[in-house]
């Protein structure tokens, strides 16, 4: 492979840069939410009779100096969500952005084919790639043609006339709009708190019910408010009440000895059931 940055000399061809299995299509984007728009890329890859691999990038915030944000999906839940996409699920390859950011659009497509071994590619119609985002979806399709791989451009998914996006999901969560969030996710929002402690009496209680304070959320929590939730424990779901106040979370006390709490926001369940399959 003749890349402008002599990419093979920069990183070893292992780890994130190992060749993908045969008959794979790379679904390209920033898949922090794995929402319905991302799921549509998986379906496109399946329609190409190729195995979908979500190829995204880590470390972009550090490279660009953006503030760090909580992930939208807890790392512990990510494989489960990936497995639920499409007919047979999807797999994921995360590339260190700092190592590939300098590739031109042509070099990036050469990288997909010659390093990752992609036999096809899928992107959304607003996808940008290459150094300084010089390439767009139409360029990806043309460069794919010159390298002999098919490229499918998926139309943007919309809800109520607005494009489904991870940024929009973050806005919904901040506003406590859990049904709306479930609609664009295709599932209820789920948060994992990794630890807990007994809450203080008084202001931290929920409707005079004994409660516990949840600590160390693994992903983005909703905005302040009271929520009907299900606590997932050992394959069972127990109904509970959750209050979030100034970012602190208090859960009505339930039997069990779990260290943290795996919370499903039930207010999104009705919206999930209305989604087309």
Short mmCIF file of C-alpha atoms in Angstrom, two decimals:
data_model
loop_
_atom_site.label_atom_id
_atom_site.label_comp_id
_atom_site.label_asym_id
_atom_site.label_seq_id
_atom_site.Cartn_x
_atom_site.Cartn_y
_atom_site.Cartn_z
CA UNK A 1 0.00 0.00 0.00
CA UNK A 2 1.35 3.39 -0.96
CA UNK A 3 -0.15 5.91 1.42
CA UNK A 4 0.94 9.52 1.43
CA UNK A 5 1.79 9.31 5.15
CA UNK A 6 3.50 5.92 4.80
CA UNK A 7 0.94 4.69 7.31
CA UNK A 8 2.38 1.20 7.88
CA UNK A 9 5.56 2.79 9.24
CA UNK A 10 3.58 4.81 11.78
CA UNK A 11 1.69 2.04 13.59
CA UNK A 12 2.02 -1.75 13.79
CA UNK A 13 -0.62 -3.75 11.93
CA UNK A 14 -2.12 -5.18 15.11
CA UNK A 15 -4.74 -4.24 17.65
CA UNK A 16 -6.99 -1.58 16.17
CA UNK A 17 -5.28 -2.02 12.80
CA UNK A 18 -5.66 -5.78 12.39
CA UNK A 19 -7.26 -6.90 9.17
CA UNK A 20 -10.99 -7.51 9.49
CA UNK A 21 -12.52 -10.92 8.72
CA UNK A 22 -13.43 -11.71 5.12
CA UNK A 23 -16.67 -10.40 3.61
CA UNK A 24 -16.90 -7.30 5.80
CA UNK A 25 -18.26 -3.84 5.12
CA UNK A 26 -17.00 -0.90 7.16
CA UNK A 27 -19.83 1.27 8.47
CA UNK A 28 -18.23 4.68 8.97
CA UNK A 29 -19.15 7.35 11.50
CA UNK A 30 -19.11 8.42 15.14
CA UNK A 31 -21.20 5.79 16.86
CA UNK A 32 -21.46 7.10 20.40
CA UNK A 33 -25.25 6.59 20.59
CA UNK A 34 -25.88 3.61 18.29
CA UNK A 35 -29.24 5.21 17.44
CA UNK A 36 -31.66 4.37 14.61
CA UNK A 37 -29.56 6.28 12.08
CA UNK A 38 -26.56 4.12 12.94
CA UNK A 39 -28.72 0.99 12.81
CA UNK A 40 -29.68 1.90 9.24
CA UNK A 41 -26.01 1.60 8.21
CA UNK A 42 -25.96 -1.93 9.57
CA UNK A 43 -29.00 -2.84 7.48
CA UNK A 44 -27.32 -1.39 4.38
CA UNK A 45 -24.26 -3.57 4.94
CA UNK A 46 -26.48 -6.62 5.33
CA UNK A 47 -28.24 -5.75 2.07
CA UNK A 48 -24.78 -5.84 0.44
CA UNK A 49 -24.42 -9.40 1.81
CA UNK A 50 -21.46 -8.27 3.90
CA UNK A 51 -20.86 -8.46 7.64
CA UNK A 52 -21.27 -5.00 9.22
CA UNK A 53 -18.33 -3.61 11.20
CA UNK A 54 -18.81 -0.21 12.82
CA UNK A 55 -15.56 1.72 12.34
CA UNK A 56 -15.29 4.78 14.54
CA UNK A 57 -12.56 6.83 16.20
CA UNK A 58 -11.29 7.41 19.72
CA UNK A 59 -9.46 10.42 21.09
CA UNK A 60 -11.09 13.09 18.93
CA UNK A 61 -11.85 15.31 21.95
CA UNK A 62 -8.21 15.27 23.00
CA UNK A 63 -6.94 16.06 19.50
CA UNK A 64 -9.33 18.98 19.00
CA UNK A 65 -9.34 20.23 22.59
CA UNK A 66 -13.03 19.52 23.08
CA UNK A 67 -14.36 19.07 26.63
CA UNK A 68 -14.71 15.44 27.65
CA UNK A 69 -18.29 14.16 27.79
CA UNK A 70 -19.81 11.08 29.32
CA UNK A 71 -20.47 8.33 26.79
CA UNK A 72 -24.08 7.80 25.80
CA UNK A 73 -23.78 4.04 26.28
CA UNK A 74 -22.03 2.45 29.24
CA UNK A 75 -18.98 0.50 28.04
CA UNK A 76 -20.38 -2.56 29.86
CA UNK A 77 -23.54 -2.39 27.72
CA UNK A 78 -22.01 -1.59 24.34
CA UNK A 79 -21.54 -5.14 23.05
CA UNK A 80 -25.13 -5.99 23.95
CA UNK A 81 -26.43 -3.02 21.95
CA UNK A 82 -24.20 -3.85 18.97
CA UNK A 83 -25.53 -7.41 19.00
CA UNK A 84 -29.10 -6.10 18.79
CA UNK A 85 -28.55 -4.17 15.54
CA UNK A 86 -29.73 -5.49 12.20
CA UNK A 87 -30.57 -9.14 11.67
CA UNK A 88 -27.45 -10.68 13.16
CA UNK A 89 -25.82 -7.83 15.06
CA UNK A 90 -22.74 -5.77 14.29
CA UNK A 91 -19.14 -5.71 15.47
CA UNK A 92 -16.95 -2.70 16.14
CA UNK A 93 -13.45 -1.50 15.42
CA UNK A 94 -12.31 1.73 17.11
CA UNK A 95 -9.34 3.51 15.52
CA UNK A 96 -7.13 6.02 17.36
CA UNK A 97 -8.03 9.27 15.65
CA UNK A 98 -4.59 10.80 16.20
CA UNK A 99 -3.05 8.06 14.05
CA UNK A 100 -5.34 8.48 11.04
CA UNK A 101 -6.36 12.14 11.10
CA UNK A 102 -3.66 13.18 8.61
CA UNK A 103 -4.75 10.77 5.88
CA UNK A 104 -6.11 12.35 2.73
CA UNK A 105 -9.46 11.03 1.48
CA UNK A 106 -7.71 8.79 -1.02
CA UNK A 107 -5.25 7.52 1.58
CA UNK A 108 -8.10 6.82 3.98
CA UNK A 109 -9.90 4.64 1.42
CA UNK A 110 -6.59 2.90 0.65
CA UNK A 111 -6.28 2.29 4.40
CA UNK A 112 -9.76 0.75 4.56
CA UNK A 113 -8.98 -1.60 1.69
CA UNK A 114 -5.28 -2.40 2.15
CA UNK A 115 -4.97 -2.37 5.95
CA UNK A 116 -8.42 -3.30 7.25
CA UNK A 117 -9.32 -5.42 4.23
CA UNK A 118 -12.76 -3.87 3.76
CA UNK A 119 -14.78 -5.34 0.90
CA UNK A 120 -17.41 -2.62 1.05
CA UNK A 121 -18.26 0.57 2.90
CA UNK A 122 -21.39 2.31 4.17
CA UNK A 123 -21.83 5.89 5.33
CA UNK A 124 -24.55 8.44 5.91
CA UNK A 125 -25.13 11.12 3.31
CA UNK A 126 -23.60 13.78 5.59
CA UNK A 127 -20.40 11.81 6.26
CA UNK A 128 -17.07 13.67 6.03
CA UNK A 129 -13.63 12.09 6.12
CA UNK A 130 -9.96 12.66 5.41
CA UNK A 131 -7.67 15.45 6.58
CA UNK A 132 -9.65 18.58 7.43
CA UNK A 133 -12.83 16.68 6.42
CA UNK A 134 -11.93 17.14 2.76
CA UNK A 135 -13.96 14.14 1.58
CA UNK A 136 -17.71 13.66 1.48
CA UNK A 137 -20.01 10.72 0.82
CA UNK A 138 -19.95 11.18 -2.96
CA UNK A 139 -16.14 11.19 -2.93
CA UNK A 140 -16.10 8.04 -0.81
CA UNK A 141 -18.31 6.31 -3.36
CA UNK A 142 -16.05 7.37 -6.25
CA UNK A 143 -12.84 6.42 -4.45
CA UNK A 144 -14.40 3.10 -3.53
CA UNK A 145 -15.19 2.51 -7.21
CA UNK A 146 -11.56 3.10 -8.17
CA UNK A 147 -10.48 0.55 -5.52
CA UNK A 148 -13.10 -1.97 -6.57
CA UNK A 149 -15.32 -1.92 -3.47
CA UNK A 150 -19.01 -1.01 -3.37
CA UNK A 151 -20.06 1.98 -1.28
CA UNK A 152 -23.63 2.53 -0.08
CA UNK A 153 -24.73 6.00 1.00
CA UNK A 154 -27.56 5.73 3.51
CA UNK A 155 -30.16 8.52 3.64
CA UNK A 156 -30.40 10.43 6.91
CA UNK A 157 -32.96 9.12 9.38
CA UNK A 158 -35.41 11.71 10.65
CA UNK A 159 -37.96 11.93 13.42
CA UNK A 160 -40.61 14.66 13.39
CA UNK A 161 -38.79 16.34 10.52
CA UNK A 162 -35.44 16.54 12.33
CA UNK A 163 -32.35 14.49 11.66
CA UNK A 164 -31.63 11.84 14.26
CA UNK A 165 -28.24 12.54 15.82
CA UNK A 166 -26.23 11.92 18.97
CA UNK A 167 -26.24 15.66 19.72
CA UNK A 168 -30.02 15.70 19.60
CA UNK A 169 -30.13 12.70 21.93
CA UNK A 170 -27.96 14.52 24.46
CA UNK A 171 -30.37 17.47 24.36
CA UNK A 172 -33.32 15.14 25.01
CA UNK A 173 -31.60 13.49 27.96
CA UNK A 174 -30.68 16.85 29.46
CA UNK A 175 -34.35 17.87 29.21
CA UNK A 176 -35.55 14.57 30.70
CA UNK A 177 -37.43 13.69 27.50
CA UNK A 178 -37.09 9.93 27.91
CA UNK A 179 -39.87 8.83 25.54
CA UNK A 180 -38.45 11.03 22.79
CA UNK A 181 -34.97 9.66 23.49
CA UNK A 182 -36.25 6.08 23.23
CA UNK A 183 -37.87 6.91 19.90
CA UNK A 184 -34.60 7.88 18.22
CA UNK A 185 -32.58 5.19 20.01
CA UNK A 186 -34.97 2.38 19.17
CA UNK A 187 -34.76 1.30 22.82
CA UNK A 188 -35.13 2.88 26.29
CA UNK A 189 -32.14 4.79 27.59
CA UNK A 190 -30.12 2.78 30.09
CA UNK A 191 -27.64 4.04 32.69
CA UNK A 192 -25.20 2.06 34.77
CA UNK A 193 -24.16 3.47 38.15
CA UNK A 194 -21.10 1.60 39.42
CA UNK A 195 -21.52 2.18 43.15
CA UNK A 196 -24.02 3.31 45.77
CA UNK A 197 -24.36 4.42 49.37
CA UNK A 198 -27.21 4.96 51.82
CA UNK A 199 -28.82 8.35 51.30
CA UNK A 200 -29.23 10.85 54.10
CA UNK A 201 -32.63 11.31 55.69
CA UNK A 202 -34.80 14.21 54.64
CA UNK A 203 -34.09 15.98 51.39
CA UNK A 204 -32.52 12.93 49.74
CA UNK A 205 -35.53 10.69 50.34
CA UNK A 206 -38.06 9.97 47.58
CA UNK A 207 -41.65 10.50 48.73
CA UNK A 208 -40.56 9.47 52.25
CA UNK A 209 -39.29 6.13 50.88
CA UNK A 210 -35.91 4.87 52.06
CA UNK A 211 -33.46 5.54 49.28
CA UNK A 212 -29.87 5.02 48.24
CA UNK A 213 -27.58 7.44 46.45
CA UNK A 214 -26.14 6.16 43.18
CA UNK A 215 -22.53 7.03 42.39
CA UNK A 216 -20.11 6.85 39.46
CA UNK A 217 -22.42 6.81 36.43
CA UNK A 218 -20.77 5.04 33.50
CA UNK A 219 -22.69 7.04 30.90
CA UNK A 220 -24.81 10.16 30.51
CA UNK A 221 -27.63 10.55 33.01
CA UNK A 222 -30.86 12.46 32.34
CA UNK A 223 -31.49 15.94 33.65
CA UNK A 224 -33.00 16.73 37.03
CA UNK A 225 -36.40 15.20 37.65
CA UNK A 226 -38.29 12.19 38.99
CA UNK A 227 -38.46 9.06 36.85
CA UNK A 228 -40.18 5.69 36.86
CA UNK A 229 -37.45 3.14 36.20
CA UNK A 230 -36.67 -0.54 36.28
CA UNK A 231 -33.64 -1.82 38.16
CA UNK A 232 -32.09 -4.72 36.27
CA UNK A 233 -30.64 -7.37 38.57
CA UNK A 234 -29.66 -10.93 37.66
CA UNK A 235 -32.05 -11.14 34.74
CA UNK A 236 -34.98 -9.55 36.57
CA UNK A 237 -36.45 -6.05 36.37
CA UNK A 238 -37.77 -4.43 39.54
CA UNK A 239 -39.84 -1.22 39.35
CA UNK A 240 -38.48 1.71 41.32
CA UNK A 241 -38.45 5.48 41.57
CA UNK A 242 -35.41 7.54 40.73
CA UNK A 243 -34.83 11.20 41.55
CA UNK A 244 -32.03 13.24 40.01
CA UNK A 245 -31.26 16.55 41.68
CA UNK A 246 -28.32 18.72 40.62
CA UNK A 247 -26.74 15.68 39.02
CA UNK A 248 -27.04 13.51 42.15
CA UNK A 249 -29.19 10.37 41.76
CA UNK A 250 -31.34 8.78 44.47
CA UNK A 251 -33.09 5.44 44.03
CA UNK A 252 -35.88 3.98 46.13
CA UNK A 253 -34.28 1.21 48.16
CA UNK A 254 -34.74 -2.32 46.86
CA UNK A 255 -33.72 -5.69 48.29
CA UNK A 256 -30.45 -7.04 46.94
CA UNK A 257 -26.74 -6.58 47.37
CA UNK A 258 -25.71 -5.10 44.02
CA UNK A 259 -22.80 -2.69 44.29
CA UNK A 260 -24.29 -0.18 41.88
CA UNK A 261 -27.47 -0.03 39.81
CA UNK A 262 -28.33 -0.88 36.21
CA UNK A 263 -31.28 1.39 35.39
CA UNK A 264 -33.72 1.22 32.49
CA UNK A 265 -35.86 4.35 32.04
CA UNK A 266 -39.36 2.91 31.65
CA UNK A 267 -40.85 6.16 30.37
CA UNK A 268 -39.35 5.22 27.02
CA UNK A 269 -40.91 1.77 26.78
CA UNK A 270 -44.18 2.87 25.15
CA UNK A 271 -42.29 4.75 22.45
CA UNK A 272 -40.04 1.74 21.81
CA UNK A 273 -43.03 -0.51 21.21
CA UNK A 274 -44.34 1.81 18.49
CA UNK A 275 -41.18 1.63 16.39
CA UNK A 276 -41.27 -0.20 13.04
CA UNK A 277 -39.19 -3.36 12.99
#
